[in-house]
C-alpha positions as a printed NumPy array, in Angstrom:
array([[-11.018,   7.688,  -0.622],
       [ -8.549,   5.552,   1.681],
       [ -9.381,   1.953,   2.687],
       [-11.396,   1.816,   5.571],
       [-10.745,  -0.332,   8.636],
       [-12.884,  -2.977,   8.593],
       [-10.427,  -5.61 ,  10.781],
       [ -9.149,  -2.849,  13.737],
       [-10.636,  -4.972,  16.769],
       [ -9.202,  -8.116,  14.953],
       [ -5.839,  -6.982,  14.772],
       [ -6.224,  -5.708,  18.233],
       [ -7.034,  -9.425,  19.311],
       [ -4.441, -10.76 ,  16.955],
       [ -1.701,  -8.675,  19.183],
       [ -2.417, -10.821,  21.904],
       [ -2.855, -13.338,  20.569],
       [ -5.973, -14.538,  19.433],
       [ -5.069, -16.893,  16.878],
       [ -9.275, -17.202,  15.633],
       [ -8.868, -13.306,  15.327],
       [ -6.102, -13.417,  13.143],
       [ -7.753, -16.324,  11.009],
       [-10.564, -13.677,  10.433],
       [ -8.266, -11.35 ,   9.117],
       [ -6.837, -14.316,   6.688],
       [ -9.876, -14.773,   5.734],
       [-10.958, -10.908,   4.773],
       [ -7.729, -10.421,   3.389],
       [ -6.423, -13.32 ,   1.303],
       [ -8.262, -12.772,  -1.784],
       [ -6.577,  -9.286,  -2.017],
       [ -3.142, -10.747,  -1.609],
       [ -3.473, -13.253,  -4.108],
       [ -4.799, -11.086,  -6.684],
       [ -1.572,  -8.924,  -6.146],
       [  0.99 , -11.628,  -6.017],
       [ -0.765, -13.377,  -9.087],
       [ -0.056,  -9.771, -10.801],
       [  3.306, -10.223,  -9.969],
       [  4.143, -14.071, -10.637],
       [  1.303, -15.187, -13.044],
       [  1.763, -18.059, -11.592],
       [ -1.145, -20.109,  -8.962],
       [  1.64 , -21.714,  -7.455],
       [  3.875, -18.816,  -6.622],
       [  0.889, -16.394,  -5.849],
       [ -0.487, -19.064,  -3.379],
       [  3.419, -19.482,  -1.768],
       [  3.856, -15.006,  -1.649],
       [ -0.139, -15.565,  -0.211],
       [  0.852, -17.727,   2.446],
       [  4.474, -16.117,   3.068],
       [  3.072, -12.585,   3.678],
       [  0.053, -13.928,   6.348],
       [  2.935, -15.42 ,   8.339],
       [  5.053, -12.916,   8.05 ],
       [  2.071, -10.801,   9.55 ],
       [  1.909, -13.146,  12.182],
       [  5.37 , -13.54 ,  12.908],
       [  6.118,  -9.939,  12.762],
       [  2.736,  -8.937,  14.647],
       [  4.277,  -6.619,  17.463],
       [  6.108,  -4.272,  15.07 ],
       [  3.409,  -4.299,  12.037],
       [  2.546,  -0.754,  10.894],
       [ -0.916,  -0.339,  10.431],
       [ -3.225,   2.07 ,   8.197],
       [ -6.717,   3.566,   9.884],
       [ -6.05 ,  -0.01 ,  11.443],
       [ -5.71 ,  -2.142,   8.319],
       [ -3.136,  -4.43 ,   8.031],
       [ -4.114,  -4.371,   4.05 ],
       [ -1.287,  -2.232,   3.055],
       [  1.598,  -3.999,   5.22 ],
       [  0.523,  -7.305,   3.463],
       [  0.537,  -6.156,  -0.109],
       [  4.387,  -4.454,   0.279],
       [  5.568,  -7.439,   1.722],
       [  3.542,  -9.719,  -0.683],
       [  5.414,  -7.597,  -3.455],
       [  8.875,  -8.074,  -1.771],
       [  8.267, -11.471,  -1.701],
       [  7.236, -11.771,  -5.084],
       [ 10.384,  -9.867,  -6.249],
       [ 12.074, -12.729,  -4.394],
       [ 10.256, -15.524,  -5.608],
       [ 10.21 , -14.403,  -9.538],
       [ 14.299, -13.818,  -9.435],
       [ 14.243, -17.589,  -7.943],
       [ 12.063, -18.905, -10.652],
       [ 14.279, -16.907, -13.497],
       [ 17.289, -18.814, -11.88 ],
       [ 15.509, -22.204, -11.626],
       [ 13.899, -21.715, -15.776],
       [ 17.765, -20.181, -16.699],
       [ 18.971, -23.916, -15.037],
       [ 16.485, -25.872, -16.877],
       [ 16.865, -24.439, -20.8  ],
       [ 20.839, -25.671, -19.925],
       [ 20.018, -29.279, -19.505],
       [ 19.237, -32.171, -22.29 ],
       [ 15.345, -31.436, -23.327],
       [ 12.849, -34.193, -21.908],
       [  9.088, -34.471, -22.761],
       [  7.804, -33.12 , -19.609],
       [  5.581, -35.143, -17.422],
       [  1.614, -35.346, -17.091],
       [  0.439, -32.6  , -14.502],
       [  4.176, -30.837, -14.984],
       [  3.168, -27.354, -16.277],
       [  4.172, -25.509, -13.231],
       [  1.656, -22.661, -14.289],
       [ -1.797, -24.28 , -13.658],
       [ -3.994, -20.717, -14.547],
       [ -6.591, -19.513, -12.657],
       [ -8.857, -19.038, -15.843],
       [-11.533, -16.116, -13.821],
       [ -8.367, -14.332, -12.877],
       [ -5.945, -14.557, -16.037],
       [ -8.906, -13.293, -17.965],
       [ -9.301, -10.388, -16.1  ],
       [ -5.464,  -9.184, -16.879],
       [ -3.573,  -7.971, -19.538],
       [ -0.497,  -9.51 , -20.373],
       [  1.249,  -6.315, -22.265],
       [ -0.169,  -4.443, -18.944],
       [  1.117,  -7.174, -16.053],
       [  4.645,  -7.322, -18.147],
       [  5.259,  -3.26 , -17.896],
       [  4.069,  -3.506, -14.467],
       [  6.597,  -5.948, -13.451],
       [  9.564,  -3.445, -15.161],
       [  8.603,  -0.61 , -12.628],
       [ 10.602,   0.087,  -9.54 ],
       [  9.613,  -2.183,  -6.86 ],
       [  8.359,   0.338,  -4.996],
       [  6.484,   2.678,  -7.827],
       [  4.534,  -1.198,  -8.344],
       [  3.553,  -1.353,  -4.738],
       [  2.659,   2.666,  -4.703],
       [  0.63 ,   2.091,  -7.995],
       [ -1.197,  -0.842,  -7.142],
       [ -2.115,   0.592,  -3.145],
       [ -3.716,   3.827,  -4.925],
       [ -4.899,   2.302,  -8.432],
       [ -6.128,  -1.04 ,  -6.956],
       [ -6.657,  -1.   ,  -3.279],
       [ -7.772,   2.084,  -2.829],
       [ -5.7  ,   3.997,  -0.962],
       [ -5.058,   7.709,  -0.793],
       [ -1.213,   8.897,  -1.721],
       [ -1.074,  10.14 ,   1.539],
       [ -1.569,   6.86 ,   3.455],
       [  0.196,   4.668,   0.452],
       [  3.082,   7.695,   1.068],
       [  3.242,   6.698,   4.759],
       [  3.27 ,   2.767,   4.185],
       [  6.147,   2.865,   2.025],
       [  8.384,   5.214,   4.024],
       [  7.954,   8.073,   0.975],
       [  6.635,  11.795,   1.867],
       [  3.027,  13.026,  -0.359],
       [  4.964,  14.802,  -2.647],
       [  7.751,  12.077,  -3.661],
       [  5.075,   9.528,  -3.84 ],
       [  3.128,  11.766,  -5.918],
       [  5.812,  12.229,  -8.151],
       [  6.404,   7.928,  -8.633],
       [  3.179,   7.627,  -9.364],
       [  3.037,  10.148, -12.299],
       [  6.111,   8.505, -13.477],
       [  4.556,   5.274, -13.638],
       [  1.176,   6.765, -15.303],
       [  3.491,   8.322, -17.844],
       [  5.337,   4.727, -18.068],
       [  2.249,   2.81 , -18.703],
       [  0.961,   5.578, -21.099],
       [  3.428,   5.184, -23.78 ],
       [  2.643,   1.529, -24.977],
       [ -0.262,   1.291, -26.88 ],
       [ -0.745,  -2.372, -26.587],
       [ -1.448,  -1.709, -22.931],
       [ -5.108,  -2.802, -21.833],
       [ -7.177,   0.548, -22.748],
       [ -9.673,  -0.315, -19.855],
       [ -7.145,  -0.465, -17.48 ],
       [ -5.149,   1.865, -18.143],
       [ -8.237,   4.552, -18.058],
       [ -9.284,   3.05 , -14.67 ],
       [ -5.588,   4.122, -13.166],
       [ -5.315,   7.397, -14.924],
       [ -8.934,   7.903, -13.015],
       [ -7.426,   6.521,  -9.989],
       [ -4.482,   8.78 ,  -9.721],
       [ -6.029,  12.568, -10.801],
       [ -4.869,  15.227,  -8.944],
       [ -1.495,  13.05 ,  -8.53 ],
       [  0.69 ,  14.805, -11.223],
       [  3.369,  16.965,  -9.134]])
Protein backbone atom coordinates (compact mmCIF):
# COMPACT_ATOMS: atom_id res chain seq x y z
CA UNK A 1 0.00 0.00 0.00
CA UNK A 2 1.77 3.39 -1.17
CA UNK A 3 1.73 6.52 1.03
CA UNK A 4 -1.18 8.44 0.55
CA UNK A 5 -1.28 12.18 -0.11
CA UNK A 6 -2.27 13.77 2.74
CA UNK A 7 -0.32 17.41 1.96
CA UNK A 8 -1.34 17.73 -2.15
CA UNK A 9 -3.25 21.20 -1.70
CA UNK A 10 -0.29 22.25 0.62
CA UNK A 11 2.30 21.69 -1.74
CA UNK A 12 0.10 23.22 -4.31
CA UNK A 13 0.09 26.49 -2.08
CA UNK A 14 3.71 26.02 -1.23
CA UNK A 15 4.45 26.45 -5.24
CA UNK A 16 3.33 29.80 -5.00
CA UNK A 17 4.30 30.55 -2.39
CA UNK A 18 2.50 30.25 0.63
CA UNK A 19 5.08 30.17 3.12
CA UNK A 20 2.13 29.05 6.18
CA UNK A 21 1.42 26.17 3.61
CA UNK A 22 4.74 24.99 3.48
CA UNK A 23 5.13 25.32 7.42
CA UNK A 24 2.18 22.77 7.47
CA UNK A 25 3.99 20.46 5.51
CA UNK A 26 7.15 20.95 8.06
CA UNK A 27 5.11 20.27 10.45
CA UNK A 28 3.42 16.78 9.04
CA UNK A 29 6.61 15.80 7.83
CA UNK A 30 9.50 16.48 10.21
CA UNK A 31 9.09 13.71 12.53
CA UNK A 32 9.56 11.30 9.52
CA UNK A 33 12.75 12.97 8.48
CA UNK A 34 14.31 12.91 11.67
CA UNK A 35 13.62 9.43 12.39
CA UNK A 36 15.47 8.65 9.02
CA UNK A 37 18.42 10.90 9.39
CA UNK A 38 18.78 9.75 13.15
CA UNK A 39 19.01 6.10 11.40
CA UNK A 40 21.65 7.37 9.50
CA UNK A 41 23.83 9.66 11.94
CA UNK A 42 22.78 8.42 15.47
CA UNK A 43 23.43 11.50 16.29
CA UNK A 44 20.46 14.48 17.65
CA UNK A 45 22.67 16.97 16.41
CA UNK A 46 23.33 15.78 12.91
CA UNK A 47 19.72 14.33 12.44
CA UNK A 48 18.31 17.79 13.51
CA UNK A 49 21.07 19.64 10.87
CA UNK A 50 20.02 16.66 7.67
CA UNK A 51 16.18 17.64 9.28
CA UNK A 52 16.55 21.14 8.69
CA UNK A 53 18.87 20.85 5.43
CA UNK A 54 16.34 18.67 3.52
CA UNK A 55 13.04 21.18 4.45
CA UNK A 56 15.09 23.94 2.82
CA UNK A 57 16.25 22.22 0.27
CA UNK A 58 12.43 21.49 -0.41
CA UNK A 59 11.88 24.98 -0.28
CA UNK A 60 14.63 26.14 -2.21
CA UNK A 61 14.23 23.61 -4.85
CA UNK A 62 10.24 23.89 -4.82
CA UNK A 63 9.64 24.44 -8.69
CA UNK A 64 11.51 21.30 -9.82
CA UNK A 65 10.52 18.88 -6.72
CA UNK A 66 9.19 15.51 -7.94
CA UNK A 67 6.32 14.52 -6.17
CA UNK A 68 4.57 11.01 -5.29
CA UNK A 69 0.42 10.79 -5.41
CA UNK A 70 1.41 14.46 -4.30
CA UNK A 71 3.69 13.76 -1.35
CA UNK A 72 6.70 15.42 -1.02
CA UNK A 73 7.56 12.45 1.67
CA UNK A 74 9.73 10.56 -0.62
CA UNK A 75 11.80 13.63 -2.17
CA UNK A 76 12.65 14.57 1.52
CA UNK A 77 13.84 11.24 2.76
CA UNK A 78 16.43 10.74 -0.54
CA UNK A 79 17.73 13.97 -0.02
CA UNK A 80 17.73 13.63 3.85
CA UNK A 81 19.86 10.39 3.06
CA UNK A 82 22.23 12.29 0.65
CA UNK A 83 22.72 14.64 3.13
CA UNK A 84 23.38 12.33 5.75
CA UNK A 85 25.98 10.52 3.54
CA UNK A 86 27.49 14.01 3.49
CA UNK A 87 27.32 14.90 6.92
CA UNK A 88 28.62 11.32 8.42
CA UNK A 89 31.88 11.43 5.87
CA UNK A 90 32.34 15.10 7.52
CA UNK A 91 32.05 13.86 11.01
CA UNK A 92 34.54 10.69 10.16
CA UNK A 93 36.99 13.49 8.95
CA UNK A 94 36.40 15.84 11.93
CA UNK A 95 36.66 12.38 14.76
CA UNK A 96 39.88 11.07 12.29
CA UNK A 97 41.33 14.98 13.17
CA UNK A 98 40.60 14.77 16.75
CA UNK A 99 42.16 11.02 17.81
CA UNK A 100 45.55 12.93 16.08
CA UNK A 101 45.77 15.65 18.61
CA UNK A 102 47.18 15.60 22.45
CA UNK A 103 44.09 13.94 24.56
CA UNK A 104 42.20 16.60 26.84
CA UNK A 105 39.45 15.78 29.43
CA UNK A 106 36.60 16.94 27.45
CA UNK A 107 34.39 19.66 28.69
CA UNK A 108 30.94 19.61 30.67
CA UNK A 109 27.99 19.41 28.05
CA UNK A 110 30.84 18.25 25.25
CA UNK A 111 29.47 14.80 24.23
CA UNK A 112 28.46 15.78 20.81
CA UNK A 113 25.90 12.78 20.84
CA UNK A 114 23.19 13.98 23.32
CA UNK A 115 20.61 10.64 22.63
CA UNK A 116 17.22 10.86 22.13
CA UNK A 117 16.51 8.03 24.77
CA UNK A 118 12.48 7.14 23.12
CA UNK A 119 14.22 6.91 19.80
CA UNK A 120 17.70 5.08 20.47
CA UNK A 121 15.63 2.52 22.25
CA UNK A 122 13.60 1.78 19.52
CA UNK A 123 16.83 0.80 17.20
CA UNK A 124 19.21 -1.73 16.92
CA UNK A 125 22.65 -0.92 16.81
CA UNK A 126 23.97 -4.30 14.89
CA UNK A 127 20.77 -3.40 12.55
CA UNK A 128 21.46 0.69 12.04
CA UNK A 129 25.41 -0.32 11.49
CA UNK A 130 24.58 -2.90 8.40
CA UNK A 131 22.18 -0.42 7.25
CA UNK A 132 24.64 2.27 6.97
CA UNK A 133 27.13 -0.37 4.77
CA UNK A 134 24.36 -0.65 2.01
CA UNK A 135 24.53 1.28 -1.20
CA UNK A 136 23.23 4.65 -0.71
CA UNK A 137 20.60 4.09 -2.75
CA UNK A 138 19.50 0.25 -1.72
CA UNK A 139 19.25 2.37 2.09
CA UNK A 140 16.92 4.93 0.68
CA UNK A 141 14.91 2.06 -1.49
CA UNK A 142 14.77 -0.09 1.77
CA UNK A 143 13.75 2.36 4.14
CA UNK A 144 10.82 4.10 1.44
CA UNK A 145 9.23 0.42 1.16
CA UNK A 146 10.19 -1.14 4.72
CA UNK A 147 9.54 2.10 6.70
CA UNK A 148 7.50 4.63 4.89
CA UNK A 149 5.42 2.68 3.21
CA UNK A 150 5.80 2.90 -0.15
CA UNK A 151 5.14 0.50 -2.99
CA UNK A 152 8.44 -0.57 -5.22
CA UNK A 153 6.79 0.89 -7.92
CA UNK A 154 6.55 4.48 -6.61
CA UNK A 155 10.00 4.07 -4.41
CA UNK A 156 11.27 2.71 -8.21
CA UNK A 157 10.13 6.04 -9.71
CA UNK A 158 11.60 8.37 -6.85
CA UNK A 159 14.94 7.08 -7.18
CA UNK A 160 15.27 7.10 -10.98
CA UNK A 161 15.34 2.90 -10.91
CA UNK A 162 12.70 0.80 -13.15
CA UNK A 163 10.20 -2.02 -10.84
CA UNK A 164 12.29 -4.68 -11.72
CA UNK A 165 15.93 -3.20 -10.81
CA UNK A 166 14.50 -1.84 -7.68
CA UNK A 167 13.05 -5.08 -6.97
CA UNK A 168 16.15 -6.70 -7.40
CA UNK A 169 18.17 -3.99 -4.64
CA UNK A 170 15.84 -4.64 -2.38
CA UNK A 171 16.20 -8.50 -2.30
CA UNK A 172 19.82 -7.86 -2.16
CA UNK A 173 19.55 -5.89 0.83
CA UNK A 174 16.94 -8.47 2.54
CA UNK A 175 19.52 -11.11 1.75
CA UNK A 176 22.28 -8.57 3.26
CA UNK A 177 20.51 -8.02 6.45
CA UNK A 178 19.60 -11.79 6.66
CA UNK A 179 22.96 -13.15 7.15
CA UNK A 180 23.92 -11.54 10.59
CA UNK A 181 22.34 -13.04 13.31
CA UNK A 182 22.92 -10.33 15.77
CA UNK A 183 20.56 -8.27 13.66
CA UNK A 184 17.31 -7.12 15.64
CA UNK A 185 14.91 -10.33 15.04
CA UNK A 186 11.82 -7.94 15.27
CA UNK A 187 13.00 -5.88 12.73
CA UNK A 188 14.27 -7.76 10.56
CA UNK A 189 10.78 -9.90 10.36
CA UNK A 190 8.90 -6.56 9.98
CA UNK A 191 11.07 -5.84 6.54
CA UNK A 192 11.06 -9.34 5.25
CA UNK A 193 7.01 -8.73 5.72
CA UNK A 194 7.42 -5.45 4.15
CA UNK A 195 9.12 -6.52 1.02
CA UNK A 196 7.11 -10.09 -0.04
CA UNK A 197 6.49 -10.50 -3.41
CA UNK A 198 9.85 -8.33 -3.96
CA UNK A 199 12.32 -11.23 -4.72
CA UNK A 200 13.05 -10.96 -8.67
Amino acid sequence: MGVKSTDDSLWQRSLNGDSDAFGSLFIEHRDRVYRHAYRLTSAVQDAEDVTATAFLELWRRRESVRTVNGSVLAWLLVTATNTARNVTRKTARHDQLLRTLPRTEPAPGADRQHEDASLVASLDPALLAEMRNLPPRDLTLLTLVTYEGLTVAEAATELGLTETGARTRLHRARVRLRRHPSLNPTLTAAAASNMEGTTP
